[in-house]
Coordinates of C-alpha atoms and ligand atoms in Angstrom, one line a residue:
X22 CA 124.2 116.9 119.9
X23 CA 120.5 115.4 120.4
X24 CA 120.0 111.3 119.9
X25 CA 118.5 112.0 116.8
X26 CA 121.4 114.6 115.7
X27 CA 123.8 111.6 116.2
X28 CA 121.5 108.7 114.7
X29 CA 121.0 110.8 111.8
X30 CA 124.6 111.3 111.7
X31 CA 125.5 107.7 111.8
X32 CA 122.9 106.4 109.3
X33 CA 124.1 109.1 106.8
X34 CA 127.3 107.0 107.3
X35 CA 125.7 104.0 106.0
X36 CA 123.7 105.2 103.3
X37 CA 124.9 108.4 102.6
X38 CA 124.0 112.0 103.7
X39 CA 121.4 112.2 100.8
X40 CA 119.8 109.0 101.6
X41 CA 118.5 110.3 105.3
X42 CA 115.7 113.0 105.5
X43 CA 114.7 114.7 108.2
X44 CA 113.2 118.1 106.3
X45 CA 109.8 118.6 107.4
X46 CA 108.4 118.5 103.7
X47 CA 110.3 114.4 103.5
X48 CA 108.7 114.2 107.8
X49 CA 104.8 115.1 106.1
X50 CA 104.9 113.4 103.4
X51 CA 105.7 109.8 105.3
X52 CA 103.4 110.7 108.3
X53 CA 100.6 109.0 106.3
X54 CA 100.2 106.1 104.3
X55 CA 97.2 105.6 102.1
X56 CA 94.9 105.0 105.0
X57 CA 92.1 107.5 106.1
X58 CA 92.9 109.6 109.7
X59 CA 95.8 107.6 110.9
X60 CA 99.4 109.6 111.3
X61 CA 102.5 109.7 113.0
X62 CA 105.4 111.5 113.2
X63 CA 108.7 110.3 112.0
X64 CA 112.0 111.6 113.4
X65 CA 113.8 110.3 110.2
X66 CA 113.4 108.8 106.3
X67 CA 116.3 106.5 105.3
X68 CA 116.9 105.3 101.9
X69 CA 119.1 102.3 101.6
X70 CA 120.3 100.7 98.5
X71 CA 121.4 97.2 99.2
X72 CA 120.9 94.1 101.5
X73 CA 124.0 95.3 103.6
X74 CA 123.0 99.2 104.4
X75 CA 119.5 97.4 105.1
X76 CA 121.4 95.3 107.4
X77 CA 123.7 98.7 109.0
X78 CA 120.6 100.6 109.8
X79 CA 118.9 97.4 111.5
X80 CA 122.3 97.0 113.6
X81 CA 122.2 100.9 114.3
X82 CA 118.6 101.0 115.2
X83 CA 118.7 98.1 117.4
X84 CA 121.2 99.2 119.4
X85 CA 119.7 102.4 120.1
X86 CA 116.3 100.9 120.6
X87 CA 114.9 103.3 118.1
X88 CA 111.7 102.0 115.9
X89 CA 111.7 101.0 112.5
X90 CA 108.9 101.2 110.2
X91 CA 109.7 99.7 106.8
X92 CA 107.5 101.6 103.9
X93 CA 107.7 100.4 100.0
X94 CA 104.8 103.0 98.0
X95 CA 102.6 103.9 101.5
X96 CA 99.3 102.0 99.8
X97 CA 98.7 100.0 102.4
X98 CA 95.0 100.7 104.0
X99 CA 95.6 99.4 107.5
X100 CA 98.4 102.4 108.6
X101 CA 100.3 99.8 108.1
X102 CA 103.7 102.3 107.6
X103 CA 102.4 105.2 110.5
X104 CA 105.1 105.6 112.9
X105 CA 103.0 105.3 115.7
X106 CA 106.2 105.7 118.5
X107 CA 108.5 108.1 115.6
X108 CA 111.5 106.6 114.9
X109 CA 113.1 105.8 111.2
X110 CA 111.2 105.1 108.2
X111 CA 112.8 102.6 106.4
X112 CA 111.9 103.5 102.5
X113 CA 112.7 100.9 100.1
X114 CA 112.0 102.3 97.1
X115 CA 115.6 102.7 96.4
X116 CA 116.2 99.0 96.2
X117 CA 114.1 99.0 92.7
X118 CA 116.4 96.7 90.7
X119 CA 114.4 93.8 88.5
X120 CA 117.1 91.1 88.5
X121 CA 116.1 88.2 86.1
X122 CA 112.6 86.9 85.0
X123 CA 114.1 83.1 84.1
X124 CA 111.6 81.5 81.5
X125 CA 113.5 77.8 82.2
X126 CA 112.3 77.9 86.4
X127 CA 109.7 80.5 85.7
X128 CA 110.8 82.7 88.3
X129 CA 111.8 86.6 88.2
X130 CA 114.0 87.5 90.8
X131 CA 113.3 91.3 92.4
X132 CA 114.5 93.6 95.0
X133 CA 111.9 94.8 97.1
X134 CA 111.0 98.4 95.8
X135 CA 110.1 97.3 92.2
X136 CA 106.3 98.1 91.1
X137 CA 103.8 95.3 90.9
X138 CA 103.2 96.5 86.9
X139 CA 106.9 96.3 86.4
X140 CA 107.2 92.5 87.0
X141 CA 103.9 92.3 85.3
X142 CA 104.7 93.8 81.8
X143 CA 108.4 92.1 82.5
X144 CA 106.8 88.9 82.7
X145 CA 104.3 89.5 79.6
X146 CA 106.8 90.5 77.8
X147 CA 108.4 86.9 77.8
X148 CA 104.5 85.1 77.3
X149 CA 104.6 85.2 80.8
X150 CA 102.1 86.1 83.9
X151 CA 102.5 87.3 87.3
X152 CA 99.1 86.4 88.4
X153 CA 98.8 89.1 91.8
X154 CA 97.3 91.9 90.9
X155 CA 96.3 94.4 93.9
X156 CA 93.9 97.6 92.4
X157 CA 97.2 99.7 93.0
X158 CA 99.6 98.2 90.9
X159 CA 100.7 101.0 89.0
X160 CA 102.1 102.3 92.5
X161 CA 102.5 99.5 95.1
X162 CA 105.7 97.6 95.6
X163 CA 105.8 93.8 95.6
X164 CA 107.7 94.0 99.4
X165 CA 104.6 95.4 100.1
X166 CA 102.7 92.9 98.3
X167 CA 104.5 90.3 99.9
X168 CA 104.3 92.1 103.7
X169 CA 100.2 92.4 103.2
X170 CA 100.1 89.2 101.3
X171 CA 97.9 91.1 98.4
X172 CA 95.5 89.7 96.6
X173 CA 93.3 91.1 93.2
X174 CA 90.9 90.4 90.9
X175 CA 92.6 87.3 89.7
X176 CA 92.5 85.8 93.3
X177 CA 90.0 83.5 93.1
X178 CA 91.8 80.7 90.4
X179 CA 95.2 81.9 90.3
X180 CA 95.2 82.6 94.8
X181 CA 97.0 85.3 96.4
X182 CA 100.9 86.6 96.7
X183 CA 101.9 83.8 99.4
X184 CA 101.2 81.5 96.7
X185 CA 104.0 83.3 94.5
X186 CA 106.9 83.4 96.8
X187 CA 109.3 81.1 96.8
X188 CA 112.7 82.8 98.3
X189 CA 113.1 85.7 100.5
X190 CA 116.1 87.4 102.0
X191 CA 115.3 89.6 105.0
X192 CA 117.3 91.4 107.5
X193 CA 116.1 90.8 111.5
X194 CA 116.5 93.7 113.8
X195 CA 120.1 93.3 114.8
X196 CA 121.2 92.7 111.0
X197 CA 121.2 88.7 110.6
X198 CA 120.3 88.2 107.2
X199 CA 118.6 85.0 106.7
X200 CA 117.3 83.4 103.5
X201 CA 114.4 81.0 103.5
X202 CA 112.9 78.7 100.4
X203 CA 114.6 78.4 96.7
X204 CA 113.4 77.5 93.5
X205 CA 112.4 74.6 94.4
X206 CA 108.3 72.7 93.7
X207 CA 109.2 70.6 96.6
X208 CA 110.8 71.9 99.9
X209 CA 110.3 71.3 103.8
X210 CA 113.7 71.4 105.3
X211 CA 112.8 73.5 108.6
X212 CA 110.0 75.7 109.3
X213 CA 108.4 77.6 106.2
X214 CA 110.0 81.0 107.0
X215 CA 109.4 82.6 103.7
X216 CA 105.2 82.0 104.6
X217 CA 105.7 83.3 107.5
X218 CA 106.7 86.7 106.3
X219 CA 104.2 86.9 104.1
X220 CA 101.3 89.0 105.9
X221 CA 104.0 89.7 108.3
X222 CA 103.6 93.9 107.9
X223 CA 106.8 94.7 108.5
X224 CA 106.7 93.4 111.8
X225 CA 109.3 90.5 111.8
X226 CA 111.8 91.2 109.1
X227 CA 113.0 94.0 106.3
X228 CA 112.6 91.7 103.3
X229 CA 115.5 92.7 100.6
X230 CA 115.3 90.4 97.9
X231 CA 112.3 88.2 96.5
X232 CA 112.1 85.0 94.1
X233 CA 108.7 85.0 93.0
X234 CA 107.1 82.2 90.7
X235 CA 105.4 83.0 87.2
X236 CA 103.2 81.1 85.3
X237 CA 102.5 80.5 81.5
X238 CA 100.3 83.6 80.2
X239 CA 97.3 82.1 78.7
X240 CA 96.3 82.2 75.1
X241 CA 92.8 84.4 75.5
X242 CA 90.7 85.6 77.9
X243 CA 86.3 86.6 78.0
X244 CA 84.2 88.8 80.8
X245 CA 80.5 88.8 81.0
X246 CA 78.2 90.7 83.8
X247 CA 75.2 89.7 84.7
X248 CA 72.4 92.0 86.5
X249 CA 70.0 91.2 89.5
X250 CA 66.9 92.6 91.7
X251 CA 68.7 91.5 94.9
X252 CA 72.0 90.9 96.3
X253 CA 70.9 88.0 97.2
X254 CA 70.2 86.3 94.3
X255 CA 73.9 87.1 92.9
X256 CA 75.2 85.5 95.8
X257 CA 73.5 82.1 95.0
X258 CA 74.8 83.1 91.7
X259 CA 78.1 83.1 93.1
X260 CA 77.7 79.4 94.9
X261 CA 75.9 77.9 91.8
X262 CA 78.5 78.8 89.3
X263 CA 81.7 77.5 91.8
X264 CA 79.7 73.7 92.3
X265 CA 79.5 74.0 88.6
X266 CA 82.8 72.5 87.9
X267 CA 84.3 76.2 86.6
X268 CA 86.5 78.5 88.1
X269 CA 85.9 82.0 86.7
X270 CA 89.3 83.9 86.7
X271 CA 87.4 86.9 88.3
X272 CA 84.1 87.1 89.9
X273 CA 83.2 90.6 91.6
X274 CA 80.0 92.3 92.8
X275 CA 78.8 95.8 93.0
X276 CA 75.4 96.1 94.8
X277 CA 72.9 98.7 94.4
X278 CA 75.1 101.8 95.4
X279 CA 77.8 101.2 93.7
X280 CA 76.1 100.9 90.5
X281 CA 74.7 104.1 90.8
X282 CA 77.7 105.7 91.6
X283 CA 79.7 103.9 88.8
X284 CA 76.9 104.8 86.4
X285 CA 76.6 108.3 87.7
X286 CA 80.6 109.1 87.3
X287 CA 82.1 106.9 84.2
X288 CA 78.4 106.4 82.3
X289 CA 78.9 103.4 80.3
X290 CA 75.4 102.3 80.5
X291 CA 74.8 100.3 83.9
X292 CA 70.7 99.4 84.8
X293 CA 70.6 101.5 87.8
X294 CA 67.7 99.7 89.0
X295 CA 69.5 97.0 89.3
X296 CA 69.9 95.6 92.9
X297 CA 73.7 93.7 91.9
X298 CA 75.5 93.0 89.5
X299 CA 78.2 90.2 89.3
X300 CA 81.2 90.7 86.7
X301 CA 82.7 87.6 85.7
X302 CA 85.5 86.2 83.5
X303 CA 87.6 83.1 82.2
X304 CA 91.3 82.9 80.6
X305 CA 92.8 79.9 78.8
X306 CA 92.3 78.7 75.4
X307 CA 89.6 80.1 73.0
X308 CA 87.3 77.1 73.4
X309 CA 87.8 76.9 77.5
X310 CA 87.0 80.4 77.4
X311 CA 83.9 80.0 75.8
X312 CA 82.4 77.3 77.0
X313 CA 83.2 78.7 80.4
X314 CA 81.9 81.6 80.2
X315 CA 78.5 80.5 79.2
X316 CA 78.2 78.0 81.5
X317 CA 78.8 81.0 84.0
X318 CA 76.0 82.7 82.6
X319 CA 73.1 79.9 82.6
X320 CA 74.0 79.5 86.5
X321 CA 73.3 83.4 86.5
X322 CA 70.2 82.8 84.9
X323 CA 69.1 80.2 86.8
X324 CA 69.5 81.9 90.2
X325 CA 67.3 84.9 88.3
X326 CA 69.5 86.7 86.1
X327 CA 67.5 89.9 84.5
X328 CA 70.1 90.2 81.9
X329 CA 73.2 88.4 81.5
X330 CA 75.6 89.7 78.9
X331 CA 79.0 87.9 77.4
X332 CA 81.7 90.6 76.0
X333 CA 82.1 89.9 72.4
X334 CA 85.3 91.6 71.6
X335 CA 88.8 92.4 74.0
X336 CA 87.5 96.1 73.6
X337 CA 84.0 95.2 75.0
X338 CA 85.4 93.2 77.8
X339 CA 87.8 96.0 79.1
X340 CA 84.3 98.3 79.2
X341 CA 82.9 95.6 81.3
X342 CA 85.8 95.2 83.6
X343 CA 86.1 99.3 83.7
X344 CA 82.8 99.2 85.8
X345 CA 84.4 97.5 88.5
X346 CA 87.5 99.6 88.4
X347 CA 85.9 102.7 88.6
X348 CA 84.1 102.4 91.6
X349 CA 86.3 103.4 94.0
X350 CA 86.9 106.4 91.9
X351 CA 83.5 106.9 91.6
X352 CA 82.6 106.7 95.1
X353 CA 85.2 108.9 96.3
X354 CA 83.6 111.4 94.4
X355 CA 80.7 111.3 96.8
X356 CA 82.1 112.6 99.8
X357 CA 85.6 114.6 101.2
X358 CA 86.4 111.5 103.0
X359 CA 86.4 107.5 101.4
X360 CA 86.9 104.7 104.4
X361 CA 87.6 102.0 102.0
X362 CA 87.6 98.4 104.3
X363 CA 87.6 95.0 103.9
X364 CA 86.5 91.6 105.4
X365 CA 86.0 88.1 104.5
X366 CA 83.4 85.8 104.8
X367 CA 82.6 82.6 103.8
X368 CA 81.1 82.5 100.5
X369 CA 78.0 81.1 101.6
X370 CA 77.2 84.0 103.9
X371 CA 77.9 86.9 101.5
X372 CA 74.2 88.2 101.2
X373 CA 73.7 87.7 105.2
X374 CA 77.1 90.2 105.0
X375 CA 76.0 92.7 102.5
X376 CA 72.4 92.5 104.4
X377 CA 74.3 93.5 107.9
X378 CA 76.4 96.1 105.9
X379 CA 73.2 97.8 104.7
X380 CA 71.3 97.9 107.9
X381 CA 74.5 99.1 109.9
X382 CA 74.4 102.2 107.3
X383 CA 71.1 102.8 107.8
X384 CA 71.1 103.2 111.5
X385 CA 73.9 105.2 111.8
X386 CA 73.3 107.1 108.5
X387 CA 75.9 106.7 106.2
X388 CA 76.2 106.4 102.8
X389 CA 78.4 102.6 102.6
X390 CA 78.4 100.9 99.4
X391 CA 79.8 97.1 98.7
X392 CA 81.7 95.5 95.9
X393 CA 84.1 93.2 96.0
X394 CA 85.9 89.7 95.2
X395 CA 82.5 87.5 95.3
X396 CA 84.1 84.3 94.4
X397 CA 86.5 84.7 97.2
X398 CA 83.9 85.7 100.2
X399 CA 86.1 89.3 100.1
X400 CA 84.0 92.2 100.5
X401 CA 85.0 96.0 100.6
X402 CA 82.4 98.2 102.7
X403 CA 83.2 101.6 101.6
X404 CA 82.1 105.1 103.4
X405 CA 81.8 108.2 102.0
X406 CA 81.5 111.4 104.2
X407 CA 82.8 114.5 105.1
X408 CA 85.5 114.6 106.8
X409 CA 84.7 117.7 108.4
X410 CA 81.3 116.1 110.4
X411 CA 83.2 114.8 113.5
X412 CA 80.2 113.3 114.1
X413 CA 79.6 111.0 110.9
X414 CA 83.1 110.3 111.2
X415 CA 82.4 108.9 115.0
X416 CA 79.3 107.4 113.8
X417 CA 81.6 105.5 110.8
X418 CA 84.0 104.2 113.4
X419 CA 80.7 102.3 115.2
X420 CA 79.5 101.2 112.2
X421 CA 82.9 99.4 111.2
X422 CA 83.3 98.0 114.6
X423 CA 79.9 96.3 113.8
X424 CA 80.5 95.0 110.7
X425 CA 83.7 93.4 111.7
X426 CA 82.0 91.7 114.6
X427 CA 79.3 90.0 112.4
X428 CA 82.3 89.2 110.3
X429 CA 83.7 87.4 113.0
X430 CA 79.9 86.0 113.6
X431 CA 79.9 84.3 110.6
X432 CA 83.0 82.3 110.8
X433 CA 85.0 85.3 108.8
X434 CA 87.6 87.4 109.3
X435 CA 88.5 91.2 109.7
X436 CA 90.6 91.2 106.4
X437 CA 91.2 89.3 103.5
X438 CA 93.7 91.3 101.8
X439 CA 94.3 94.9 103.3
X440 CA 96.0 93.7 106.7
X441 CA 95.4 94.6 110.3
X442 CA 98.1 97.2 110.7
X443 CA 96.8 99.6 113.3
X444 CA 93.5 100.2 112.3
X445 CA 92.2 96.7 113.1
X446 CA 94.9 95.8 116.3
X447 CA 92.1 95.7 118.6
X448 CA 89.6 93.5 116.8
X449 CA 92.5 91.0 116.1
X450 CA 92.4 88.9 119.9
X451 CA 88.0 88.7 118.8
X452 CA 88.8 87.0 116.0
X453 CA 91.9 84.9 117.0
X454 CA 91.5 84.6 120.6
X455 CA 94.2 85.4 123.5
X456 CA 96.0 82.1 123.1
X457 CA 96.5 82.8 118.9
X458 CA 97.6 86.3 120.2
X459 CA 99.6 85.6 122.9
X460 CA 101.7 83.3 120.6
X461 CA 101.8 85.6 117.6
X462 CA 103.6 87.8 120.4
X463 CA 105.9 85.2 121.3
X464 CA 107.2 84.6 117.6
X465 CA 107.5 88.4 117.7
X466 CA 109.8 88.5 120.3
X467 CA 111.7 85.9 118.4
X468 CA 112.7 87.9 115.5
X469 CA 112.1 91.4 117.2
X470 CA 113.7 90.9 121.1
X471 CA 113.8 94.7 121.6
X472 CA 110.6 95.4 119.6
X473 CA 112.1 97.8 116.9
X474 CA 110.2 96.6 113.9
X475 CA 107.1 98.2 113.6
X476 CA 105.9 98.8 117.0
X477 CA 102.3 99.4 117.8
X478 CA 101.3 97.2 114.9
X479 CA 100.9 92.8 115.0
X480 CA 103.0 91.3 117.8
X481 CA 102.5 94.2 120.0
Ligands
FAD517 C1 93.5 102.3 95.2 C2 94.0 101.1 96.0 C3 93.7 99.9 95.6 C4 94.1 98.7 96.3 N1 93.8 97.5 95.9 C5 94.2 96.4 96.5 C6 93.8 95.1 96.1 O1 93.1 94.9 95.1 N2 94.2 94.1 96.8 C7 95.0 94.2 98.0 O2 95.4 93.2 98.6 N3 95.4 95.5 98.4 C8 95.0 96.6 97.7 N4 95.3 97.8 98.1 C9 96.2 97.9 99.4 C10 97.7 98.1 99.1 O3 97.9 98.6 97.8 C11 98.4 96.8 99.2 O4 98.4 96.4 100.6 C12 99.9 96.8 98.7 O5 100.4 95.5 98.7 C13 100.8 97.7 99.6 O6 102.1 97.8 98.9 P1 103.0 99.0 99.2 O7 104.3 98.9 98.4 O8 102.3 100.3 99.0 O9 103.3 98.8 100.7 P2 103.3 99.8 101.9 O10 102.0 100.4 102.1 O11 104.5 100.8 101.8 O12 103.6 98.8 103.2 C14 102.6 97.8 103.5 C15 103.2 97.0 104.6 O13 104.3 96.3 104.2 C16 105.4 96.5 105.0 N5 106.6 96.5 104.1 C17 106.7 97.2 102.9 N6 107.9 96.8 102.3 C18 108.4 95.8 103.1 C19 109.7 95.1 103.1 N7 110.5 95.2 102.0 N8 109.9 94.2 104.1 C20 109.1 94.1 105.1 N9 107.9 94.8 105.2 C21 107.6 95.6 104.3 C22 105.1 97.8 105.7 O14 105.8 98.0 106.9 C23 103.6 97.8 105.8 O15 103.3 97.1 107.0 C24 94.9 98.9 97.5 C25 95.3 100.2 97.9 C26 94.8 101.3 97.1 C27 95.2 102.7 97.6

């Protein structure tokens, strides 16, 4: 018997027989993740069901030294679940149980694999909200929400998940279950563990069971766009309206190719000579809303607006916020191959950004539009090509590298929201620096001694 004969055999003792996969349909289908050209071959899917087979198969895997790659949907956009060195993929999609959404503490309590949109329309349902909101809800799980620390169109006055997690219990390589935070306002007994995992990519701990805090829903909510010549002026937009005293609920931008795309795929009417256009919206009550809302729009107009627009009805405003949903959708049409990235920048730099972006395209000839979270700095440089021209696809990979140096330029970062996984390992000591690096790697080898968890990802 082979070491993976006998590993296979001892896991299936854990979790069952069923529960381990080694077919070669379950080995393709978890070779990839959601990312573009990144794979890697798993020697074995496991499907635990509980805190303690979590805990078995850490034990088991440890020992042997074999890696471990947890997974919740595969969303991720950094190859963030690519077995780079084989090993187990650890799929928690079994561990799907909603426990308790508790109106008193406003908290809902979760295993790892539920969907994002279940504890969303679990919350709702009791007039509550669970503010993160990642463009893949429908599919991703909030471990992985957690792992990446996601954010979403409601980022910008509601924050990201770290800001919604306040217990986790996670399994370290070896099987010590530890549990870090409670629901508590108010806590700073030892160092804050349960922030520490978030944004950890699977890379310190298998988290197993999540307290997350909810908040009242509010009572309405509005969405306006407004249209400009130039990116530009949108981004003085952007810092007008956030020294204005308001903060919009969601404040995006498209610039000049993704409104034609959008336009050209969903046509709902978008000025395609428009060089941007910012979509923004308020929640809270009916007054708030309002009174918001326009004084969103005279900043818009006073930074040069062509055509500022408030949604009058709920119907309208989903049309207006369907615009910015459909343009990855709408790009993707535009080529075989959609390289969807993402870096941050201060707010204050977003036209220099979008400026770089464009030029970078130019020279290497690529089709890359922008949108993204304005109000947060958070922009999403997106590609489309074939993936069949080796050479545009080279000519992609320069252009990346160079727009995540002038991110780093301008006092940004190489991700807001989509993670480094492996796609952006070797940018990570530019930003950070060896010292930042060298001590990321020394709290990996805290949790990690035998480097199991995720190998070839952060902390390697
Ligand atoms: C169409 C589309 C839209 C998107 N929109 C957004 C967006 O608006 N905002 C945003 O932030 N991201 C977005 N993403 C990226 C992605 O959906 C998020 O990163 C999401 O949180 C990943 O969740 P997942 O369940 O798919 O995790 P996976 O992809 O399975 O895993 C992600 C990472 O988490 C780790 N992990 C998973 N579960 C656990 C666990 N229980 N314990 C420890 N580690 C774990 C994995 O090892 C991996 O490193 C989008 C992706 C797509 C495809």
């Amino acid at each position: 018997m082979n070491a993976i004969d006998s590993l296979h055999q001892r896991l299936a003792g854990v979790v069952g027989a069923a529960n381990v996969r080694h077919d070669s349909g379950a080995l393709l289908s978890y070779a990839r993740d959601a990312t573009p050209l990144q794979r890697g071959n798993p020697d074995l899917i496991v499907f635990p069901h509980s805190t303690d087979e979590v805990a078995a198969v850490l034990r088991i895997a440890d020992e042997a030294r074999v890696p471990v790659i947890p997974r919740g949907a595969g969303t991720n956009l950094s190859g963030g679940t690519v077995a780079v060195n084989g090993g187990i993929v650890l799929a928690l999609t079994r561990m799907n149980r909603l426990l308790e959404v508790d109106e008193g503490d406003l908290v809902a309590v979760c295993q790892p694999g539920v969907r994002t949109i279940e504890l969303e329309d679990a919350a709702s349902a009791k007039g509550l909200l669970f503010p993160p909101d990642p463009g893949s809800h429908t599919t991703s799980t909030l471990g992985g929400n957690v792992a990446e620390c996601s954010g979403g169109l409601r980022a910008l006055k509601y924050g990201v998940m770290r800001d919604y997690v306040l217990w986790v219990e996670a399994v370290l390589p070896g099987g010590v279950v530890i549990r870090s935070g409670g629901r508590l306002v108010k806590d700073v007994a030892g160092y804050d563990l349960r922030r520490l995992l978030c944004g950890s990519e699977g890379t310190l701990a298998v988290m197993t069971e999540l307290t997350l805090r909810l908040v009242p829903a509010p009572a309405c909510s509005g969405t306006g766009m407004a249209y400009f010549a130039e990116l530009s002026d949108a981004a003085r937009a952007v810092s007008r309206v956030l020294s204005s005293g308001v903060l919009p609920v969601t404040l995006e931008f498209l610039d000049d190719v993704c409104i034609d795309a959008v336009e050209e795929y969903a046509q709902i009417g978008l000025n395609r000579t428009a060089g941007a256009l910012l979509i923004f919206g308020q929640d809270g009550d009916q007054p708030t809303v309002d009174h918001d809302l326009t004084r969103i729009a005279r900043s818009c107009e006073a930074e040069g607006a062509r055509n500022v627009h408030i949604a009058s009805s709920p119907e309208e405003a989903g049309e207006l916020l369907q615009a910015r949903r459909a343009v990855l959708p709408s790009l993707s049409r535009l080529g075989g191959l959609t390289i969807l990235e993402d870096a941050t920048v201060p707010r204050s730099r977003i036209a220099e950004m979008v400026d770089h972006i464009q030029a970078v395209a130019r020279r290497h000839r690529l089709k890359i539009g922008t949108f993204g979270h304005a109000g947060d700095g958070n922009l999403h440089p997106t590609a489309v090509l074939d993936p069949a021209d080796e050479d545009a696809v080279r000519r992609a990979e320069l252009a990346f590298e160079e727009i995540f140096a002038k991110a780093i330029e301008l006092h940004g970062s190489i991700t807001g929201e989509h993670g480094v996984g492996i796609v952006k390992l070797a940018f990570l000591e530019r930003q950070l620096g060896p010292d930042h690096v060298a001590l990321l790697r020394r709290i990996k080898t805290a949790f990690d001694p035998h480097g199991i968890l995720n190998p070839g990802k952060l902390g390697s």
